mmCIF file of C-alpha atoms in Angstrom:
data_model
loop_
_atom_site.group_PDB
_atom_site.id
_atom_site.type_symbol
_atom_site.label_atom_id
_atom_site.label_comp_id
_atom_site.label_asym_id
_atom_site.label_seq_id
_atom_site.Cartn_x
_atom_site.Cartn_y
_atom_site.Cartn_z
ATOM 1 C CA UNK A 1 11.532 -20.335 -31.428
ATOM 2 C CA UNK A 2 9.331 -16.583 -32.152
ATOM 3 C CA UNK A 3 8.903 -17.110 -28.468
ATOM 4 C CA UNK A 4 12.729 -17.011 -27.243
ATOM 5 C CA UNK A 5 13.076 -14.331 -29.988
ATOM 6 C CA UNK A 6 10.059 -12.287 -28.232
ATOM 7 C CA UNK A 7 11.638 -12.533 -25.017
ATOM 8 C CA UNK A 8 15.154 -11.415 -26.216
ATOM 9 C CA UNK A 9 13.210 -8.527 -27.938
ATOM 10 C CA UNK A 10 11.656 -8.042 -24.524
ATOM 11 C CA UNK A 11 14.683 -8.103 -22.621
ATOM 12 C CA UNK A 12 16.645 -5.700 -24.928
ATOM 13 C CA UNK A 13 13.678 -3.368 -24.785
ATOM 14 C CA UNK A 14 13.990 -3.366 -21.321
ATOM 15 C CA UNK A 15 17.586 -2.761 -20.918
ATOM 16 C CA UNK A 16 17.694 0.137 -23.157
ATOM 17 C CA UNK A 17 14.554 1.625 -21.050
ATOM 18 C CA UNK A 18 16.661 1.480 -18.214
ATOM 19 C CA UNK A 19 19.711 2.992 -19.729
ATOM 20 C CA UNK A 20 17.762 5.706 -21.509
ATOM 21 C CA UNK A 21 15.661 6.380 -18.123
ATOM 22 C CA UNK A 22 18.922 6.693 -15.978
ATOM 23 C CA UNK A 23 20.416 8.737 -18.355
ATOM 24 C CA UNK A 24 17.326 11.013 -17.744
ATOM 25 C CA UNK A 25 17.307 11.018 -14.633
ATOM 26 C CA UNK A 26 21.186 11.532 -14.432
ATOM 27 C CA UNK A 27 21.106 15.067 -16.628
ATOM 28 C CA UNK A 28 20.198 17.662 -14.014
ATOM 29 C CA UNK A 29 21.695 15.828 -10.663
ATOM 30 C CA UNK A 30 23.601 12.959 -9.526
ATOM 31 C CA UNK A 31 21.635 9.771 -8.438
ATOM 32 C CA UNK A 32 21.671 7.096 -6.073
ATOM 33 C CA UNK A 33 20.030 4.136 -7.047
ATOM 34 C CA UNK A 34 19.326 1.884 -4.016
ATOM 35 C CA UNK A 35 18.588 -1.853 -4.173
ATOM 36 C CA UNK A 36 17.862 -3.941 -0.819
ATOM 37 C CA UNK A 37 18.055 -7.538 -0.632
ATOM 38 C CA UNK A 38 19.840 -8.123 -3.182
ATOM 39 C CA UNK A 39 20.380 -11.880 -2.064
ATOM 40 C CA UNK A 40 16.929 -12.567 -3.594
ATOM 41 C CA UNK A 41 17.890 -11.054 -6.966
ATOM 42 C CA UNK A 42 17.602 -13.839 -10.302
ATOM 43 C CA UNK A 43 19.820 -14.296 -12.940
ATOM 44 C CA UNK A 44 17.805 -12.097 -15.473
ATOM 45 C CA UNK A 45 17.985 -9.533 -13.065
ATOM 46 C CA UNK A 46 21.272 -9.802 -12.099
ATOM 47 C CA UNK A 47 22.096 -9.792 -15.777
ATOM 48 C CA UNK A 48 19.667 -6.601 -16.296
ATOM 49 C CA UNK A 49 21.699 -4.768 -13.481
ATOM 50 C CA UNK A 50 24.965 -5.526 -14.981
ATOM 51 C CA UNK A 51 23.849 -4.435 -18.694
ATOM 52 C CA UNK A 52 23.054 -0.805 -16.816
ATOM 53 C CA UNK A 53 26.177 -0.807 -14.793
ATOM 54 C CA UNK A 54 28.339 -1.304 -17.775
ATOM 55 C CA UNK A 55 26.480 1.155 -20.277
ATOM 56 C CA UNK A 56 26.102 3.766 -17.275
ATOM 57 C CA UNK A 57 29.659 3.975 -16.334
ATOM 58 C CA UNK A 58 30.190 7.732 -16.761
ATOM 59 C CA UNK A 59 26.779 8.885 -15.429
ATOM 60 C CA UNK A 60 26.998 10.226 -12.106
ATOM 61 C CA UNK A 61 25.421 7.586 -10.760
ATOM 62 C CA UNK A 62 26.384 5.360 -7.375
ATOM 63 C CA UNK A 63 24.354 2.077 -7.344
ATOM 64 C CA UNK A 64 24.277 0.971 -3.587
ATOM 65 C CA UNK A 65 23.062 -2.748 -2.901
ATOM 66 C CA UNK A 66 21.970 -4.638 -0.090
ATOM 67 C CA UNK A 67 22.542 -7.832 1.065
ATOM 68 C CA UNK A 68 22.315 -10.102 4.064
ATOM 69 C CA UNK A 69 26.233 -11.413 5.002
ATOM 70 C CA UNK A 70 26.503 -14.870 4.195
ATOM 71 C CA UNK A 71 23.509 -15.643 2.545
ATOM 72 C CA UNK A 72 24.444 -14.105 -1.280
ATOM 73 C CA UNK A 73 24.052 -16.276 -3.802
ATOM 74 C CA UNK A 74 27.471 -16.783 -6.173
ATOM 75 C CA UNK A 75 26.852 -14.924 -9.335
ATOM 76 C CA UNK A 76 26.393 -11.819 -7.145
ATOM 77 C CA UNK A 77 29.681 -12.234 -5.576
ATOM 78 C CA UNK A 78 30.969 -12.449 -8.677
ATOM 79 C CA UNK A 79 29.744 -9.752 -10.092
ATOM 80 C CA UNK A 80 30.379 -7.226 -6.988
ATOM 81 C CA UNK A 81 34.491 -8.165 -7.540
ATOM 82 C CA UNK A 82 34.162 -6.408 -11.288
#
């Protein structure tokens, strides 16, 4: 059980990282995050991505992602619809 709690702790420490860095990175310019291959991506990370995308929404910020045609696993498909 502390485990699962660590690695909740963990993962929320990383999401707001990754909010707080984009919003950084987001005050002086507009940025274009790029992610290739996105057909390989893992649930946590899938689940990471959408955490930014949703508390990122009015940063000028255009996420562009990759992925081979045909060979994208579900959840991503999913998740590019929304």
């Amino acid at each position: 059980p502390a485990a699962g709690l660590a690695s909740q702790a963990d993962a929320d420490a990383l999401r707001d990282a990754l909010r707080q860095g984009l919003n950084f990175l987001t005050l002086s310019r507009p940025l274009i995050l790029v992610l290739e291959d996105i057909h390989w991506i893992d649930q946590s990370s899938l689940d990471l991505l959408c955490a930014a995308a949703d508390s990122c929404q009015s940063l000028p910020l255009l996420v562009l992602a990759t992925h081979r045609s045909g060979d994208v696993p579900l959840p991503v498909l999913e998740t590019k619809k929304s």
